[in-house]
Structure formats: C-alpha cells, structure tokens
Coordinates of C-alpha atoms and ligand atoms in Angstrom, one line a residue:
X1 CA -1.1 -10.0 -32.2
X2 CA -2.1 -13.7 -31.4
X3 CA -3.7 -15.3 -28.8
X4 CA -0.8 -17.3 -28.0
X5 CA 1.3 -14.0 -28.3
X6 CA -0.5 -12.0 -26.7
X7 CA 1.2 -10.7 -23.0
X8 CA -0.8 -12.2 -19.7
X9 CA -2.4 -10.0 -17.5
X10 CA -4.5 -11.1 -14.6
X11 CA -7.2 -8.9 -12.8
X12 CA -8.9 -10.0 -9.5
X13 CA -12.7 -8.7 -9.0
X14 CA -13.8 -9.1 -5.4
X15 CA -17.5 -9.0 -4.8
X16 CA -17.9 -7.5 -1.6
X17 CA -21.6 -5.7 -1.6
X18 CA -23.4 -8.0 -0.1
X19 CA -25.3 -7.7 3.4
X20 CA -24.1 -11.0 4.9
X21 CA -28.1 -12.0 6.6
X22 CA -26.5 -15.5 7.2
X23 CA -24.1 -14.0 9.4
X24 CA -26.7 -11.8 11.3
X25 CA -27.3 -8.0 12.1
X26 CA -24.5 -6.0 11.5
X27 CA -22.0 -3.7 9.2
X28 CA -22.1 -5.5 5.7
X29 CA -20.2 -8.7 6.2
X30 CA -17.3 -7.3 3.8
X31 CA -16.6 -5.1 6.5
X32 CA -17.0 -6.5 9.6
X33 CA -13.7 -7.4 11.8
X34 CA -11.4 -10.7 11.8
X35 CA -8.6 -10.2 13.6
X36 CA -9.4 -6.4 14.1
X37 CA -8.8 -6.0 10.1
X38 CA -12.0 -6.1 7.7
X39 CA -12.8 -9.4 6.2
X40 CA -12.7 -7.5 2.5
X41 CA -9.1 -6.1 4.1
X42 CA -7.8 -9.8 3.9
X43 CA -9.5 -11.0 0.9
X44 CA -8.0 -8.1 -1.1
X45 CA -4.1 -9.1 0.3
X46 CA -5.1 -12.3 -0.6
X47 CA -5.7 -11.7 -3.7
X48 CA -2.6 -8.9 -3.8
X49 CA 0.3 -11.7 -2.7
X50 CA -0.3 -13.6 -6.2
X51 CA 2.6 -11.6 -7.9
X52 CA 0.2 -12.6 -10.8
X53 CA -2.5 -10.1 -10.0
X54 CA -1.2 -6.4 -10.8
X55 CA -5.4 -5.1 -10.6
X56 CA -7.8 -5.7 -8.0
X57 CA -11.2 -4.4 -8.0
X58 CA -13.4 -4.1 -5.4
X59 CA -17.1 -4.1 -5.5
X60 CA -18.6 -2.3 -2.6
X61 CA -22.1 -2.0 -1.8
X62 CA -23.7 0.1 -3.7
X63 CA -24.1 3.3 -1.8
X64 CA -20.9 2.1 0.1
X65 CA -18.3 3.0 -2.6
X66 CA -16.5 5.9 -1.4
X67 CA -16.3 4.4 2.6
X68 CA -14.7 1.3 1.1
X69 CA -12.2 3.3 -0.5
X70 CA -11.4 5.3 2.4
X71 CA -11.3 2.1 4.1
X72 CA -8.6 0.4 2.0
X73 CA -6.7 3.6 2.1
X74 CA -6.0 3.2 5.9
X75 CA -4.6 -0.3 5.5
X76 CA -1.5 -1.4 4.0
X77 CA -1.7 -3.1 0.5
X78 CA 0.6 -3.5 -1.8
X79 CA 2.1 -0.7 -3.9
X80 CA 2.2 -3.4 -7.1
X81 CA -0.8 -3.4 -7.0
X82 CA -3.5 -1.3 -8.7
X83 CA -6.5 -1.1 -6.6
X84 CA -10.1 0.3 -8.0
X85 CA -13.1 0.7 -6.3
X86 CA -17.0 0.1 -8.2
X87 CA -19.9 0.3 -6.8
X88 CA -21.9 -3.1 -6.9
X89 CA -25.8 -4.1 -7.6
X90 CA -28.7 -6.3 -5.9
X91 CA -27.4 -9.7 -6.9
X92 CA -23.6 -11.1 -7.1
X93 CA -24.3 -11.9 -10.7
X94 CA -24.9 -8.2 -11.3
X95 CA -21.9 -7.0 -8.5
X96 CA -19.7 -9.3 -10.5
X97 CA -21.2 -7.4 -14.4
X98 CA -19.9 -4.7 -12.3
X99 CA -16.5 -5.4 -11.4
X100 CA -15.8 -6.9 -15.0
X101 CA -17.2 -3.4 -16.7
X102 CA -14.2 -1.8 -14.7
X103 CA -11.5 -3.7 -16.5
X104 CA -9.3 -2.2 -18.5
X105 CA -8.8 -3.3 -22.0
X106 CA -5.1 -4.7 -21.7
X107 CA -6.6 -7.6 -18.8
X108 CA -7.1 -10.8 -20.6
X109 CA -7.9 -13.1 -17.6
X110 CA -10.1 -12.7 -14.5
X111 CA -10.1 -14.0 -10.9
X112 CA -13.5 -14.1 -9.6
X113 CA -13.1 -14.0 -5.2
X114 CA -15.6 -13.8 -2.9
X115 CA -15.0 -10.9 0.1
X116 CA -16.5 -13.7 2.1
X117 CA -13.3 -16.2 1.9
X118 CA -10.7 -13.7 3.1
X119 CA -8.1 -16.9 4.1
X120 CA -7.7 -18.7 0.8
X121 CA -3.9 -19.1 0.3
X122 CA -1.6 -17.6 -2.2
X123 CA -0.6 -21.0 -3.9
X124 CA -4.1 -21.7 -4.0
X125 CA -5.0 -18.5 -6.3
X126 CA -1.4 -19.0 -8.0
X127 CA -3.0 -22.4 -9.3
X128 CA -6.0 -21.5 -10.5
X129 CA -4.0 -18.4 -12.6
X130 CA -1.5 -21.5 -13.9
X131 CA -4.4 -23.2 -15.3
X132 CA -6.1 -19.9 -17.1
X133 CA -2.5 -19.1 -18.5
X134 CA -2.3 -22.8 -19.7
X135 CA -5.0 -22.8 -21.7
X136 CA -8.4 -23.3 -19.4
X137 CA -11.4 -21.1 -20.7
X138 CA -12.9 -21.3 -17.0
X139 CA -11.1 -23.4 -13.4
X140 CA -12.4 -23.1 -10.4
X141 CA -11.1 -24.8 -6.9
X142 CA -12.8 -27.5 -5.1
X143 CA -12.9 -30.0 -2.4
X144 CA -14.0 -33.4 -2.1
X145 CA -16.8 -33.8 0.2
X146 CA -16.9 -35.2 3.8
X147 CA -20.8 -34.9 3.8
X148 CA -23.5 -37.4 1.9
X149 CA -25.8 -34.8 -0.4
X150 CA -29.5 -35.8 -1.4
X151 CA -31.8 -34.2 -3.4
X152 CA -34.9 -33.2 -2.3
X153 CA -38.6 -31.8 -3.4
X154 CA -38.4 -28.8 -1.4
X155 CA -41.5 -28.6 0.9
X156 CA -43.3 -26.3 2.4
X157 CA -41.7 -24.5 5.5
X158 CA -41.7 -26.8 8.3
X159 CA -42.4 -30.3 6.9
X160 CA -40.3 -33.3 6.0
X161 CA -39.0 -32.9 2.8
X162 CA -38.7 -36.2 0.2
X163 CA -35.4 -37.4 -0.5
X164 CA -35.4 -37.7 -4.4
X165 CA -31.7 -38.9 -5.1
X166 CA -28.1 -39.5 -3.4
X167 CA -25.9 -38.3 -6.4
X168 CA -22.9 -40.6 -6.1
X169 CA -20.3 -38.3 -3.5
X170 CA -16.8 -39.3 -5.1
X171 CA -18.1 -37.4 -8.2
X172 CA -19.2 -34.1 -6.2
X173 CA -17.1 -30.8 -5.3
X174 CA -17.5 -28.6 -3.0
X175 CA -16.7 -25.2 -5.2
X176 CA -14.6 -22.2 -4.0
X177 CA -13.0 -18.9 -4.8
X178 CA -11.4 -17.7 -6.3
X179 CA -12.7 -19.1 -10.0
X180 CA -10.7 -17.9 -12.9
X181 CA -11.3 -17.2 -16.5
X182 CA -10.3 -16.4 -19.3
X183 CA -11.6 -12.9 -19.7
X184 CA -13.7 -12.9 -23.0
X185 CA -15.4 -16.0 -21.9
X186 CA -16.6 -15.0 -18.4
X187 CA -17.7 -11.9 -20.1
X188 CA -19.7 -13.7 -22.8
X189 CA -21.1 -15.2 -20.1
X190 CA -22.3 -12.4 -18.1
X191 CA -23.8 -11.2 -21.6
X192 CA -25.7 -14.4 -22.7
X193 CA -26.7 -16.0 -20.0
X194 CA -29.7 -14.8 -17.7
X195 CA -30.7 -15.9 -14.6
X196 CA -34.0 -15.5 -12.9
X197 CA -34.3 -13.9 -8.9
X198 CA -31.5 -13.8 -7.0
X199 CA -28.8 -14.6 -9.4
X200 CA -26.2 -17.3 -10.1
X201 CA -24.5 -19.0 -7.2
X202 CA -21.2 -19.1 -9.1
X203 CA -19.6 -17.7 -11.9
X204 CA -18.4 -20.5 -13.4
X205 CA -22.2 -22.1 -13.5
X206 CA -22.6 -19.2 -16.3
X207 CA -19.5 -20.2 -18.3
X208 CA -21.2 -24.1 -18.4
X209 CA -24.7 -22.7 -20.0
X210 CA -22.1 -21.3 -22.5
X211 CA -21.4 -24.9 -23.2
X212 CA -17.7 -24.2 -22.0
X213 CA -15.9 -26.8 -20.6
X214 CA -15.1 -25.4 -16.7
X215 CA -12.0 -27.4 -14.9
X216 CA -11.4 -28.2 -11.2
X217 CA -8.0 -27.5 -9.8
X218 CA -7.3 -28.9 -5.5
X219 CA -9.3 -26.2 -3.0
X220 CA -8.1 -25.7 0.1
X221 CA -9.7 -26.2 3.7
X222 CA -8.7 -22.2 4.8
X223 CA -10.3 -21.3 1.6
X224 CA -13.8 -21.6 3.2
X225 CA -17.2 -19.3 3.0
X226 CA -17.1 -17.1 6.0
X227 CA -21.4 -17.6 5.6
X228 CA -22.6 -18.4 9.2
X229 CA -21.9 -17.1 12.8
X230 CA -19.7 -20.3 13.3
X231 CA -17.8 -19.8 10.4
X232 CA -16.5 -16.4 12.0
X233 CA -15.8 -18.6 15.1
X234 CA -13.1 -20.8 13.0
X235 CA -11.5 -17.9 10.7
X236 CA -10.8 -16.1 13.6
X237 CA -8.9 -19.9 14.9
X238 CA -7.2 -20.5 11.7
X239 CA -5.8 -16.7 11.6
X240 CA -5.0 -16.8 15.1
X241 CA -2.8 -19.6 14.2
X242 CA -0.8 -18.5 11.1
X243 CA -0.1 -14.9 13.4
X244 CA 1.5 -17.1 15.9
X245 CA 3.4 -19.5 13.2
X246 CA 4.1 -16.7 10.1
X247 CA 4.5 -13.8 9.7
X248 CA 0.9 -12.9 9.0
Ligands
CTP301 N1 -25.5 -8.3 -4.2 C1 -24.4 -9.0 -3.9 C2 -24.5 -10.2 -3.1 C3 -23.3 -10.8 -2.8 N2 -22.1 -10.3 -3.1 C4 -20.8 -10.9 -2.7 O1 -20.7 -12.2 -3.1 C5 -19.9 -13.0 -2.2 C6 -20.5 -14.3 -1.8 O2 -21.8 -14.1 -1.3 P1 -22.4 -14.5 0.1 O3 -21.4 -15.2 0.9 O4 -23.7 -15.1 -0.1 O5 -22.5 -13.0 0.8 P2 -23.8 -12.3 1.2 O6 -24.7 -12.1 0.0 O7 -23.3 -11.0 1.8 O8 -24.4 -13.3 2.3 P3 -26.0 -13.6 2.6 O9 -26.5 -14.4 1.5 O10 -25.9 -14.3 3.9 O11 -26.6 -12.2 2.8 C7 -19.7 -12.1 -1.0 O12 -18.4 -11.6 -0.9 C8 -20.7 -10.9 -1.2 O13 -20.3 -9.7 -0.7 C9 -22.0 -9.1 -3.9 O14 -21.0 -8.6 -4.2 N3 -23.2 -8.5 -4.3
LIG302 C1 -19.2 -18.6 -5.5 C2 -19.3 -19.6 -4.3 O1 -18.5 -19.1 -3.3 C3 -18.8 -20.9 -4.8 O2 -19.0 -21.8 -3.7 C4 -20.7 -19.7 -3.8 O3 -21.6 -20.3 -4.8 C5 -21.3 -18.3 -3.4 O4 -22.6 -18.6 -2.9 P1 -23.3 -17.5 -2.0 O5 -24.6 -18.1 -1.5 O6 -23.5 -16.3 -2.8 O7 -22.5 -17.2 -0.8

C-alpha cells in the first residue's frame, strides 16, 4: 500500500514520569490533584475527546507503572479509546523513546502531550492532527510572545548575567503540547539524534537536527505548562470556570 493510501491512525504518548521539582515537594506532579482529579487524569481526556486519537499511552514513572494504571482505572475515560500504560526513564527524551516503543505497528502518526498541560483544548489537538494528516512531517502549537527574550552568557550563581542579544520577538514562539508527527519521522528522530544531560526540551527540536522542516499551527492560552506553584493557582481558575460554564 502507498503512503497516500495508506489508512490514518493517530496515537497520543503522554509523558508523565517526571517529579515536578518546579512545582515543589510532593506526589509526582502527574499525579497531584486539580480539581480533585489527577493532572495526568485530564491530560489523558484531553487527549481522549480528539475522536482522532483511538490509543493513548501513558508514561508513568518508572517504578510507578502499575499505580498509574490502577489509577486510570478508577476514573472514567473513554471506552473508544485504547489506553496502555509504560513505564518511563530519567529524561523526557528517554520517557518519550518509551512511549513510542509501545506503538503498535498499524499507528502511523504521533501526538507528543505533556501530563503537565492537562487543559489544552480539543480543537487545539484536532489541529495539530489536521496538519500531520495533510502532509506535515512534524507541527507543533505556539503562541506569540507577550515577553521581550535576551540572550545571555549564563554566569555564575548569583551575579549579573550579560545580555548578549534581543532576538527580534515577532519572529519567536512560545512552543506547546501537544506536537505531532508523522510517526517514522519522530522515530528517526529518537534514533539519530543524541542529546547530552538532561535531554531535549521538545520533541520537535529532534525532528529539526533531522533537517526536517517542523510547522507552527495557533496555541492556545489554556494550553499552558502547569511548571511552577502559580501555575497550579490559575489551572485550578481556568477549570473552575469551564465547570461552571460547560459541562466539564
Ligand atoms: N524523566 C521525565 C521527565 C519529564 N517527563 C514529563 O515531561 C513533561 C514535561 O516536563 P516538565 O514539565 O519539566 O515536568 P517535570 O520534569 O516533572 O518538572 P520539573 O522539571 O520541574 O521536575 C511532564 O509531563 C513530565 O512528566 C517524563 O515523562 N519523564
Ligand atoms: C515540550 C515543551 O512543553 C514545549 O514547550 C517543553 O519544552 C517542556 O519543557 P520541560 O522543561 O521539560 O517542562
């Protein structure tokens, strides 16, 4: 069969197994509350409304597999939707190698969707999947951004650091999750490229070293990075609000 013949079908692969330091002591951050449901709870329906996604898979931390299942047992997810559980490794580069090892053969495009952004909206992840079906090797979704960015010459800790360059901000993106791929790509990816110490930031960084072009498709605010205690603050807002205006 040919490419263009070939039937779509989309898999989502949810890193989840890491410890969540920004946030501060506590249960993995996958797994701590919002709302009373588990952050990785929301992130997986998230990913489970694209009627697009028939397979999630979850990466738990790595001695955490068998609680996480347990876990998503006791919540409601969608029957459509397959749900596997792997255990994940010391880096998100290496959670994610994970998660794509558990694929089965028939998936031929990824979504890539941090735990840690458990509000991104369904037409959100339904756009990025558009884009891989039409054709993109790699899209991910971003936001222009409200901040000035500089470069610096990192310093030691404690002392002024040197502003090298302002890049020009109407040409930056703030980059969120999920990012999606065509499936051999990302996984050529994860083959060729290596990165030193803790890993890539982002999955589609890999699929660039490949020489790949990557697309941007329009982020959304709710999508954010719950990373910091304040970020908790505002999920907990923004979800508060859709329970009293949908049916959430
Ligand atoms: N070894 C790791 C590290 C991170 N992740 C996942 O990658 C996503 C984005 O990472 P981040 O927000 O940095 O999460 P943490 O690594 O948990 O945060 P921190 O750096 O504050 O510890 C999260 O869903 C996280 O669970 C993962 O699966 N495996
Ligand atoms: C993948 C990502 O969410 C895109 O913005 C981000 O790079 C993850 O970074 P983290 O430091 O691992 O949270």
């Amino acid at each position: 069969m040919s490419d263009e013949t070939r039937p779509h079908r989309t898999a989502a692969v949810i890193p989840a197994a890491g410890r969540g330091v920004r946030l501060g002591p506590g249960a993995p951050k996958a797994l701590r509350a919002l709302g009373g449901i588990p952050m990785l709870v929301h992130a997986v329906r998230a990913m489970a409304r694209s009627r697009a996604v028939s397979l999630v898979v979850v990466v738990a931390p790595p001695d955490g597999a068998d609680g996480v299942r347990l876990l998503l047992d006791e919540h409601a997810l969608p029957d459509r939707t397959e749900i596997v559980v792997v255990p994940g490794g010391e880096t998100r580069q290496e959670s994610v190698r994970a998660g794509l090892g558990a694929l089965p053969q028939d998936v031929t495009s990824v979504l890539i969707h941090d735990a840690a952004r458990p509000l991104v909206p369904v037409d959100t992840v339904d756009s990025v999947v558009e884009a891989v079906r039409d054709g993109a090797p790699a899209v991910v979704p971003a936001l222009p951004l409200a901040d000035t960015v500089k470069e610096v010459e990192p310093g030691k800790p404690g002392e002024p650091e040197p502003v090298v360059a302002t890049p020009e901000r109407a040409r930056l993106r703030a980059v969120q999750t999920p990012q999606g791929f065509d499936r051999a790509t990302l996984v050529r990816a994860h083959e060729e490229i290596a990165v030193a110490g803790e890993g890539a930031t982002d999955d589609a960084g890999m699929v660039e070293r490949l020489g790949v072009t990557v697309v941007v498709v329009p982020g959304h605010e709710e999508a954010f990075k719950v990373t910091r205690p304040l970020d908790l603050v505002l999920a907990e807002a923004v979800l508060a609000r859709r329970r009293a205006t949908d049916a959430y």
